[in-house]
Structure formats: C-alpha cells, structure tokens
Amino acid sequence: MRQQPEWHSRMGQAQMEFLARECLESMERQHRREQRDLDARREIQNLIDRLLESENAKLKAQRRADDLEERRSQVSDRKLRDRDAISELEALKTEF
C-alpha cells in the first residue's frame, strides 16, 4: 500500500517535470519567433532606408540635371538674342 502513494508521488513529480519542460520549450519557441520577427522588421527597415536614400539621390540628380538644362537654355537664348542684335546692327550699318 505504501508503494502506491509513493508511485503516485513519483508520477506526479514526473508529470510536473514534463509540464515544466513543455512550458520552457514553448517559451523558447516563442522567444525565437519574436526574435525572427524583430530581425525581419529590422531588415525591412534597412531596405526602406536604402530605398529612400536611393530615391533622394535620384531626385537630387534630377534637380541638378534640370538646373543644368535651364542654364544651357538661358545661355542658348542669350546667344540667340546676341546674334539677333548683331544682325540688326549690321543691317542698320548697311542702311546708313
């Protein structure tokens, strides 16, 4: 008869140890999942940051190209006006 309560006690202890191990393993799995999620979020943020940097660089380059084109256009317009003015002066010279 004494063996039966002792056996029940050992079974209860084994069951408690099993449940404790299961709980610990579950907590470890949850921690690994959370760590993977955190790593994934960091990677996504890094990719977003790189994309934004790339887009900003592209916009700056486009602005510089637009500025350069504007300056070229202004120089070209100035040259055309100068040529027209010279042509007018030449025409006036020949008239007088």
A tleap script that builds the chain and sets N, CA, C and O, in Angstrom:
source leaprc.protein.ff14SB
mol = sequence {
  NMET ARG GLN GLN PRO GLU TRP HIE SER ARG
  MET GLY GLN ALA GLN MET GLU PHE LEU ALA
  ARG GLU CYS LEU GLU SER MET GLU ARG GLN
  HIE ARG ARG GLU GLN ARG ASP LEU ASP ALA
  ARG ARG GLU ILE GLN ASN LEU ILE ASP ARG
  LEU LEU GLU SER GLU ASN ALA LYS LEU LYS
  ALA GLN ARG ARG ALA ASP ASP LEU GLU GLU
  ARG ARG SER GLN VAL SER ASP ARG LYS LEU
  ARG ASP ARG ASP ALA ILE SER GLU LEU GLU
  ALA LEU LYS THR GLU CPHE
}
set mol.1.N position { 0.791 -1.191 0.000 }
set mol.1.CA position { 0.000 0.000 0.000 }
set mol.1.C position { 0.839 1.265 0.000 }
set mol.1.O position { 0.465 2.259 -0.622 }
set mol.2.N position { 1.948 1.236 0.678 }
set mol.2.CA position { 2.820 2.409 0.701 }
set mol.2.C position { 3.388 2.692 -0.687 }
set mol.2.O position { 3.644 3.842 -1.046 }
set mol.3.N position { 3.577 1.649 -1.440 }
set mol.3.CA position { 4.157 1.839 -2.768 }
set mol.3.C position { 3.224 2.640 -3.668 }
set mol.3.O position { 3.685 3.422 -4.500 }
set mol.4.N position { 1.960 2.458 -3.515 }
set mol.4.CA position { 1.020 3.161 -4.381 }
set mol.4.C position { 1.088 4.683 -4.185 }
set mol.4.O position { 1.182 5.390 -5.188 }
set mol.5.N position { 1.048 5.232 -2.966 }
set mol.5.CA position { 1.179 6.689 -2.838 }
set mol.5.C position { 2.546 7.177 -3.303 }
set mol.5.O position { 2.660 8.247 -3.900 }
set mol.6.N position { 3.579 6.391 -3.028 }
set mol.6.CA position { 4.921 6.777 -3.487 }
set mol.6.C position { 4.969 6.791 -5.013 }
set mol.6.O position { 5.557 7.688 -5.617 }
set mol.7.N position { 4.347 5.795 -5.622 }
set mol.7.CA position { 4.291 5.715 -7.082 }
set mol.7.C position { 3.507 6.909 -7.633 }
set mol.7.O position { 3.907 7.524 -8.622 }
set mol.8.N position { 2.394 7.224 -6.987 }
set mol.8.CA position { 1.601 8.387 -7.404 }
set mol.8.C position { 2.413 9.667 -7.249 }
set mol.8.O position { 2.338 10.566 -8.087 }
set mol.9.N position { 3.180 9.739 -6.186 }
set mol.9.CA position { 4.019 10.908 -5.948 }
set mol.9.C position { 5.073 11.040 -7.037 }
set mol.9.O position { 5.307 12.130 -7.561 }
set mol.10.N position { 5.711 9.915 -7.374 }
set mol.10.CA position { 6.722 9.950 -8.447 }
set mol.10.C position { 6.085 10.289 -9.786 }
set mol.10.O position { 6.658 11.043 -10.572 }
set mol.11.N position { 4.916 9.743 -10.049 }
set mol.11.CA position { 4.223 10.044 -11.309 }
set mol.11.C position { 3.842 11.530 -11.350 }
set mol.11.O position { 3.957 12.186 -12.385 }
set mol.12.N position { 3.392 12.039 -10.216 }
set mol.12.CA position { 3.046 13.457 -10.144 }
set mol.12.C position { 4.267 14.326 -10.371 }
set mol.12.O position { 4.200 15.340 -11.065 }
set mol.13.N position { 5.383 13.923 -9.781 }
set mol.13.CA position { 6.638 14.664 -9.961 }
set mol.13.C position { 7.078 14.610 -11.421 }
set mol.13.O position { 7.483 15.626 -11.986 }
set mol.14.N position { 7.002 13.433 -12.032 }
set mol.14.CA position { 7.388 13.278 -13.440 }
set mol.14.C position { 6.480 14.122 -14.328 }
set mol.14.O position { 6.931 14.754 -15.284 }
set mol.15.N position { 5.189 14.119 -13.993 }
set mol.15.CA position { 4.242 14.911 -14.778 }
set mol.15.C position { 4.557 16.407 -14.640 }
set mol.15.O position { 4.510 17.137 -15.629 }
set mol.16.N position { 4.871 16.858 -13.455 }
set mol.16.CA position { 5.228 18.259 -13.225 }
set mol.16.C position { 6.502 18.627 -13.987 }
set mol.16.O position { 6.588 19.699 -14.587 }
set mol.17.N position { 7.494 17.725 -13.957 }
set mol.17.CA position { 8.735 17.978 -14.693 }
set mol.17.C position { 8.463 18.057 -16.190 }
set mol.17.O position { 9.003 18.916 -16.887 }
set mol.18.N position { 7.614 17.143 -16.679 }
set mol.18.CA position { 7.262 17.140 -18.100 }
set mol.18.C position { 6.580 18.461 -18.474 }
set mol.18.O position { 6.928 19.091 -19.473 }
set mol.19.N position { 5.616 18.863 -17.667 }
set mol.19.CA position { 4.899 20.109 -17.947 }
set mol.19.C position { 5.826 21.320 -17.867 }
set mol.19.O position { 5.695 22.258 -18.654 }
set mol.20.N position { 6.759 21.300 -16.920 }
set mol.20.CA position { 7.722 22.397 -16.804 }
set mol.20.C position { 8.609 22.460 -18.045 }
set mol.20.O position { 8.878 23.542 -18.568 }
set mol.21.N position { 9.069 21.283 -18.519 }
set mol.21.CA position { 9.885 21.249 -19.744 }
set mol.21.C position { 9.077 21.744 -20.938 }
set mol.21.O position { 9.579 22.523 -21.748 }
set mol.22.N position { 7.831 21.296 -21.048 }
set mol.22.CA position { 6.968 21.741 -22.151 }
set mol.22.C position { 6.775 23.260 -22.112 }
set mol.22.O position { 6.829 23.933 -23.142 }
set mol.23.N position { 6.553 23.776 -20.923 }
set mol.23.CA position { 6.365 25.224 -20.767 }
set mol.23.C position { 7.635 25.974 -21.166 }
set mol.23.O position { 7.571 26.976 -21.880 }
set mol.24.N position { 8.774 25.493 -20.710 }
set mol.24.CA position { 10.051 26.124 -21.037 }
set mol.24.C position { 10.312 26.076 -22.542 }
set mol.24.O position { 10.725 27.072 -23.135 }
set mol.25.N position { 10.071 24.921 -23.158 }
set mol.25.CA position { 10.266 24.797 -24.610 }
set mol.25.C position { 9.328 25.727 -25.364 }
set mol.25.O position { 9.717 26.333 -26.362 }
set mol.26.N position { 8.098 25.841 -24.890 }
set mol.26.CA position { 7.139 26.744 -25.527 }
set mol.26.C position { 7.610 28.196 -25.421 }
set mol.26.O position { 7.509 28.960 -26.381 }
set mol.27.N position { 8.121 28.566 -24.255 }
set mol.27.CA position { 8.639 29.923 -24.075 }
set mol.27.C position { 9.847 30.168 -24.973 }
set mol.27.O position { 10.000 31.259 -25.521 }
set mol.28.N position { 10.708 29.160 -25.127 }
set mol.28.CA position { 11.875 29.302 -26.005 }
set mol.28.C position { 11.445 29.455 -27.458 }
set mol.28.O position { 12.006 30.271 -28.189 }
set mol.29.N position { 10.441 28.666 -27.885 }
set mol.29.CA position { 9.932 28.792 -29.260 }
set mol.29.C position { 9.347 30.186 -29.487 }
set mol.29.O position { 9.576 30.807 -30.525 }
set mol.30.N position { 8.592 30.662 -28.506 }
set mol.30.CA position { 8.008 31.999 -28.608 }
set mol.30.C position { 9.104 33.062 -28.705 }
set mol.30.O position { 8.999 34.004 -29.491 }
set mol.31.N position { 10.141 32.905 -27.909 }
set mol.31.CA position { 11.263 33.857 -27.943 }
set mol.31.C position { 11.938 33.837 -29.318 }
set mol.31.O position { 12.260 34.889 -29.869 }
set mol.32.N position { 12.149 32.634 -29.869 }
set mol.32.CA position { 12.768 32.544 -31.203 }
set mol.32.C position { 11.874 33.186 -32.263 }
set mol.32.O position { 12.367 33.867 -33.162 }
set mol.33.N position { 10.560 32.970 -32.160 }
set mol.33.CA position { 9.622 33.599 -33.105 }
set mol.33.C position { 9.702 35.122 -33.006 }
set mol.33.O position { 9.778 35.815 -34.021 }
set mol.34.N position { 9.684 35.629 -31.784 }
set mol.34.CA position { 9.767 37.078 -31.591 }
set mol.34.C position { 11.091 37.629 -32.108 }
set mol.34.O position { 11.132 38.718 -32.681 }
set mol.35.N position { 12.166 36.884 -31.908 }
set mol.35.CA position { 13.475 37.325 -32.395 }
set mol.35.C position { 13.499 37.350 -33.923 }
set mol.35.O position { 14.032 38.283 -34.523 }
set mol.36.N position { 12.917 36.313 -34.556 }
set mol.36.CA position { 12.840 36.292 -36.026 }
set mol.36.C position { 12.012 37.465 -36.535 }
set mol.36.O position { 12.372 38.112 -37.518 }
set mol.37.N position { 10.892 37.734 -35.853 }
set mol.37.CA position { 10.056 38.871 -36.254 }
set mol.37.C position { 10.819 40.184 -36.125 }
set mol.37.O position { 10.751 41.043 -37.004 }
set mol.38.N position { 11.538 40.328 -35.032 }
set mol.38.CA position { 12.330 41.539 -34.819 }
set mol.38.C position { 13.412 41.677 -35.889 }
set mol.38.O position { 13.628 42.764 -36.425 }
set mol.39.N position { 14.086 40.575 -36.194 }
set mol.39.CA position { 15.114 40.600 -37.244 }
set mol.39.C position { 14.499 40.965 -38.592 }
set mol.39.O position { 15.079 41.733 -39.359 }
set mol.40.N position { 13.318 40.406 -38.873 }
set mol.40.CA position { 12.644 40.708 -40.143 }
set mol.40.C position { 12.263 42.188 -40.202 }
set mol.40.O position { 12.421 42.832 -41.239 }
set mol.41.N position { 11.761 42.724 -39.087 }
set mol.41.CA position { 11.407 44.151 -39.063 }
set mol.41.C position { 12.635 45.023 -39.292 }
set mol.41.O position { 12.575 46.018 -40.014 }
set mol.42.N position { 13.744 44.644 -38.674 }
set mol.42.CA position { 14.986 45.411 -38.879 }
set mol.42.C position { 15.409 45.370 -40.343 }
set mol.42.O position { 15.795 46.390 -40.914 }
set mol.43.N position { 15.334 44.192 -40.942 }
set mol.43.CA position { 15.722 44.054 -42.349 }
set mol.43.C position { 14.804 44.888 -43.238 }
set mol.43.O position { 15.268 45.557 -44.162 }
set mol.44.N position { 13.514 44.848 -42.961 }
set mol.44.CA position { 12.566 45.656 -43.736 }
set mol.44.C position { 12.892 47.139 -43.583 }
set mol.44.O position { 12.890 47.883 -44.564 }
set mol.45.N position { 13.172 47.566 -42.354 }
set mol.45.CA position { 13.513 48.976 -42.121 }
set mol.45.C position { 14.789 49.358 -42.867 }
set mol.45.O position { 14.877 50.447 -43.433 }
set mol.46.N position { 15.780 48.461 -42.869 }
set mol.46.CA position { 17.018 48.730 -43.615 }
set mol.46.C position { 16.734 48.880 -45.104 }
set mol.46.O position { 17.270 49.775 -45.757 }
set mol.47.N position { 15.888 48.002 -45.638 }
set mol.47.CA position { 15.545 48.085 -47.061 }
set mol.47.C position { 14.796 49.384 -47.366 }
set mol.47.O position { 15.047 50.027 -48.386 }
set mol.48.N position { 13.882 49.762 -46.482 }
set mol.48.CA position { 13.148 51.020 -46.673 }
set mol.48.C position { 14.113 52.199 -46.640 }
set mol.48.O position { 14.030 53.101 -47.474 }
set mol.49.N position { 15.031 52.187 -45.670 }
set mol.49.CA position { 16.019 53.273 -45.580 }
set mol.49.C position { 16.854 53.362 -46.853 }
set mol.49.O position { 17.096 54.452 -47.370 }
set mol.50.N position { 17.293 52.203 -47.356 }
set mol.50.CA position { 18.097 52.203 -48.589 }
set mol.50.C position { 17.279 52.710 -49.769 }
set mol.50.O position { 17.788 53.453 -50.608 }
set mol.51.N position { 16.022 52.311 -49.834 }
set mol.51.CA position { 15.147 52.766 -50.913 }
set mol.51.C position { 14.955 54.283 -50.852 }
set mol.51.O position { 15.011 54.962 -51.877 }
set mol.52.N position { 14.729 54.809 -49.648 }
set mol.52.CA position { 14.560 56.257 -49.500 }
set mol.52.C position { 15.834 57.007 -49.870 }
set mol.52.O position { 15.773 58.041 -50.535 }
set mol.53.N position { 16.985 56.494 -49.446 }
set mol.53.CA position { 18.256 57.131 -49.809 }
set mol.53.C position { 18.436 57.136 -51.320 }
set mol.53.O position { 18.863 58.133 -51.902 }
set mol.54.N position { 18.110 56.022 -51.942 }
set mol.54.CA position { 18.233 55.920 -53.397 }
set mol.54.C position { 17.290 56.903 -54.089 }
set mol.54.O position { 17.676 57.576 -55.045 }
set mol.55.N position { 16.061 56.980 -53.602 }
set mol.55.CA position { 15.084 57.892 -54.197 }
set mol.55.C position { 15.520 59.345 -54.010 }
set mol.55.O position { 15.378 60.158 -54.924 }
set mol.56.N position { 16.048 59.675 -52.831 }
set mol.56.CA position { 16.545 61.039 -52.596 }
set mol.56.C position { 17.705 61.369 -53.525 }
set mol.56.O position { 17.767 62.467 -54.078 }
set mol.57.N position { 18.621 60.424 -53.697 }
set mol.57.CA position { 19.754 60.646 -54.604 }
set mol.57.C position { 19.254 60.844 -56.032 }
set mol.57.O position { 19.762 61.696 -56.761 }
set mol.58.N position { 18.265 60.063 -56.426 }
set mol.58.CA position { 17.694 60.189 -57.775 }
set mol.58.C position { 17.058 61.570 -57.958 }
set mol.58.O position { 17.240 62.207 -58.996 }
set mol.59.N position { 16.314 62.029 -56.949 }
set mol.59.CA position { 15.679 63.347 -57.039 }
set mol.59.C position { 16.714 64.466 -57.102 }
set mol.59.O position { 16.552 65.421 -57.861 }
set mol.60.N position { 17.777 64.351 -56.306 }
set mol.60.CA position { 18.840 65.360 -56.344 }
set mol.60.C position { 19.505 65.392 -57.714 }
set mol.60.O position { 19.763 66.466 -58.256 }
set mol.61.N position { 19.779 64.226 -58.269 }
set mol.61.CA position { 20.403 64.157 -59.597 }
set mol.61.C position { 19.475 64.768 -60.647 }
set mol.61.O position { 19.933 65.469 -61.549 }
set mol.62.N position { 18.185 64.503 -60.529 }
set mol.62.CA position { 17.227 65.062 -61.485 }
set mol.62.C position { 17.183 66.586 -61.364 }
set mol.62.O position { 17.120 67.295 -62.368 }
set mol.63.N position { 17.217 67.084 -60.114 }
set mol.63.CA position { 17.236 68.540 -59.926 }
set mol.63.C position { 18.485 69.158 -60.540 }
set mol.63.O position { 18.414 70.203 -61.187 }
set mol.64.N position { 19.636 68.504 -60.332 }
set mol.64.CA position { 20.877 69.030 -60.921 }
set mol.64.C position { 20.793 69.019 -62.442 }
set mol.64.O position { 21.214 69.973 -63.096 }
set mol.65.N position { 20.254 67.951 -63.001 }
set mol.65.CA position { 20.118 67.874 -64.461 }
set mol.65.C position { 19.165 68.957 -64.966 }
set mol.65.O position { 19.420 69.587 -65.993 }
set mol.66.N position { 18.074 69.167 -64.242 }
set mol.66.CA position { 17.124 70.215 -64.639 }
set mol.66.C position { 17.770 71.597 -64.554 }
set mol.66.O position { 17.586 72.433 -65.439 }
set mol.67.N position { 18.536 71.830 -63.473 }
set mol.67.CA position { 19.235 73.114 -63.330 }
set mol.67.C position { 20.225 73.326 -64.470 }
set mol.67.O position { 20.306 74.417 -65.033 }
set mol.68.N position { 20.969 72.290 -64.805 }
set mol.68.CA position { 21.944 72.380 -65.890 }
set mol.68.C position { 21.242 72.667 -67.213 }
set mol.68.O position { 21.701 73.498 -67.997 }
set mol.69.N position { 20.139 71.984 -67.457 }
set mol.69.CA position { 19.387 72.209 -68.693 }
set mol.69.C position { 18.850 73.639 -68.734 }
set mol.69.O position { 18.859 74.278 -69.786 }
set mol.70.N position { 18.388 74.134 -67.602 }
set mol.70.CA position { 17.893 75.514 -67.538 }
set mol.70.C position { 19.013 76.504 -67.856 }
set mol.70.O position { 18.811 77.455 -68.610 }
set mol.71.N position { 20.194 76.275 -67.277 }
set mol.71.CA position { 21.329 77.169 -67.561 }
set mol.71.C position { 21.708 77.106 -69.033 }
set mol.71.O position { 21.958 78.142 -69.649 }
set mol.72.N position { 21.754 75.918 -69.603 }
set mol.72.CA position { 22.078 75.782 -71.035 }
set mol.72.C position { 21.055 76.519 -71.886 }
set mol.72.O position { 21.402 77.187 -72.860 }
set mol.73.N position { 19.808 76.390 -71.509 }
set mol.73.CA position { 18.746 77.057 -72.254 }
set mol.73.C position { 18.901 78.572 -72.170 }
set mol.73.O position { 18.723 79.279 -73.162 }
set mol.74.N position { 19.238 79.069 -70.966 }
set mol.74.CA position { 19.434 80.511 -70.798 }
set mol.74.C position { 20.609 81.001 -71.634 }
set mol.74.O position { 20.527 82.053 -72.268 }
set mol.75.N position { 21.705 80.240 -71.637 }
set mol.75.CA position { 22.880 80.614 -72.429 }
set mol.75.C position { 22.522 80.604 -73.908 }
set mol.75.O position { 22.897 81.513 -74.650 }
set mol.76.N position { 21.802 79.584 -74.332 }
set mol.76.CA position { 21.411 79.480 -75.736 }
set mol.76.C position { 20.505 80.649 -76.128 }
set mol.76.O position { 20.669 81.234 -77.198 }
set mol.77.N position { 19.551 80.986 -75.259 }
set mol.77.CA position { 18.665 82.125 -75.533 }
set mol.77.C position { 19.464 83.423 -75.619 }
set mol.77.O position { 19.217 84.256 -76.490 }
set mol.78.N position { 20.414 83.584 -74.720 }
set mol.78.CA position { 21.245 84.784 -74.714 }
set mol.78.C position { 22.048 84.869 -76.016 }
set mol.78.O position { 22.160 85.936 -76.619 }
set mol.79.N position { 22.601 83.730 -76.439 }
set mol.79.CA position { 23.381 83.722 -77.686 }
set mol.79.C position { 22.498 84.087 -78.870 }
set mol.79.O position { 22.917 84.842 -79.748 }
set mol.80.N position { 21.281 83.558 -78.902 }
set mol.80.CA position { 20.366 83.887 -79.998 }
set mol.80.C position { 20.026 85.379 -79.997 }
set mol.80.O position { 20.007 86.019 -81.048 }
set mol.81.N position { 19.760 85.925 -78.813 }
set mol.81.CA position { 19.462 87.367 -78.736 }
set mol.81.C position { 20.663 88.192 -79.182 }
set mol.81.O position { 20.521 89.190 -79.889 }
set mol.82.N position { 21.861 87.754 -78.751 }
set mol.82.CA position { 23.074 88.475 -79.162 }
set mol.82.C position { 23.235 88.423 -80.680 }
set mol.82.O position { 23.549 89.437 -81.303 }
set mol.83.N position { 23.025 87.260 -81.275 }
set mol.83.CA position { 23.145 87.134 -82.738 }
set mol.83.C position { 22.120 88.014 -83.444 }
set mol.83.O position { 22.421 88.679 -84.435 }
set mol.84.N position { 20.886 87.999 -82.900 }
set mol.84.CA position { 19.847 88.843 -83.499 }
set mol.84.C position { 20.222 90.322 -83.396 }
set mol.84.O position { 20.026 91.093 -84.335 }
set mol.85.N position { 20.763 90.698 -82.244 }
set mol.85.CA position { 21.160 92.099 -82.048 }
set mol.85.C position { 22.287 92.459 -83.002 }
set mol.85.O position { 22.290 93.546 -83.579 }
set mol.86.N position { 23.244 91.553 -83.172 }
set mol.86.CA position { 24.360 91.802 -84.099 }
set mol.86.C position { 23.829 91.915 -85.520 }
set mol.86.O position { 24.247 92.791 -86.276 }
set mol.87.N position { 22.909 91.030 -85.880 }
set mol.87.CA position { 22.326 91.091 -87.234 }
set mol.87.C position { 21.604 92.416 -87.450 }
set mol.87.O position { 21.707 93.017 -88.520 }
set mol.88.N position { 20.882 92.864 -86.446 }
set mol.88.CA position { 20.183 94.147 -86.556 }
set mol.88.C position { 21.174 95.297 -86.695 }
set mol.88.O position { 20.969 96.212 -87.494 }
set mol.89.N position { 22.254 95.244 -85.908 }
set mol.89.CA position { 23.276 96.290 -86.010 }
set mol.89.C position { 23.909 96.283 -87.391 }
set mol.89.O position { 24.120 97.339 -87.986 }
set mol.90.N position { 24.207 95.111 -87.895 }
set mol.90.CA position { 24.794 95.014 -89.240 }
set mol.90.C position { 23.827 95.581 -90.281 }
set mol.90.O position { 24.228 96.287 -91.206 }
set mol.91.N position { 22.550 95.257 -90.108 }
set mol.91.CA position { 21.548 95.770 -91.055 }
set mol.91.C position { 21.455 97.291 -90.964 }
set mol.91.O position { 21.353 97.971 -91.985 }
set mol.92.N position { 21.491 97.821 -89.751 }
set mol.92.CA position { 21.435 99.274 -89.570 }
set mol.92.C position { 22.671 99.944 -90.146 }
set mol.92.O position { 22.589 101.026 -90.727 }
set mol.93.N position { 23.818 99.294 -89.982 }
set mol.93.CA position { 25.060 99.856 -90.531 }
set mol.93.C position { 24.964 99.980 -92.047 }
set mol.93.O position { 25.346 100.994 -92.632 }
set mol.94.N position { 24.456 98.944 -92.655 }
set mol.94.CA position { 24.385 98.975 -94.123 }
set mol.94.C position { 23.347 99.973 -94.617 }
set mol.94.O position { 23.462 100.479 -95.733 }
set mol.95.N position { 22.346 100.260 -93.812 }
set mol.95.CA position { 21.337 101.239 -94.205 }
set mol.95.C position { 21.905 102.656 -94.181 }
set mol.95.O position { 21.532 103.488 -95.008 }
set mol.96.N position { 22.786 102.928 -93.258 }
set mol.96.CA position { 23.329 104.286 -93.137 }
set mol.96.C position { 24.571 104.379 -93.901 }
set mol.96.O position { 25.196 105.439 -93.936 }
savepdb mol mol.pdb
quit
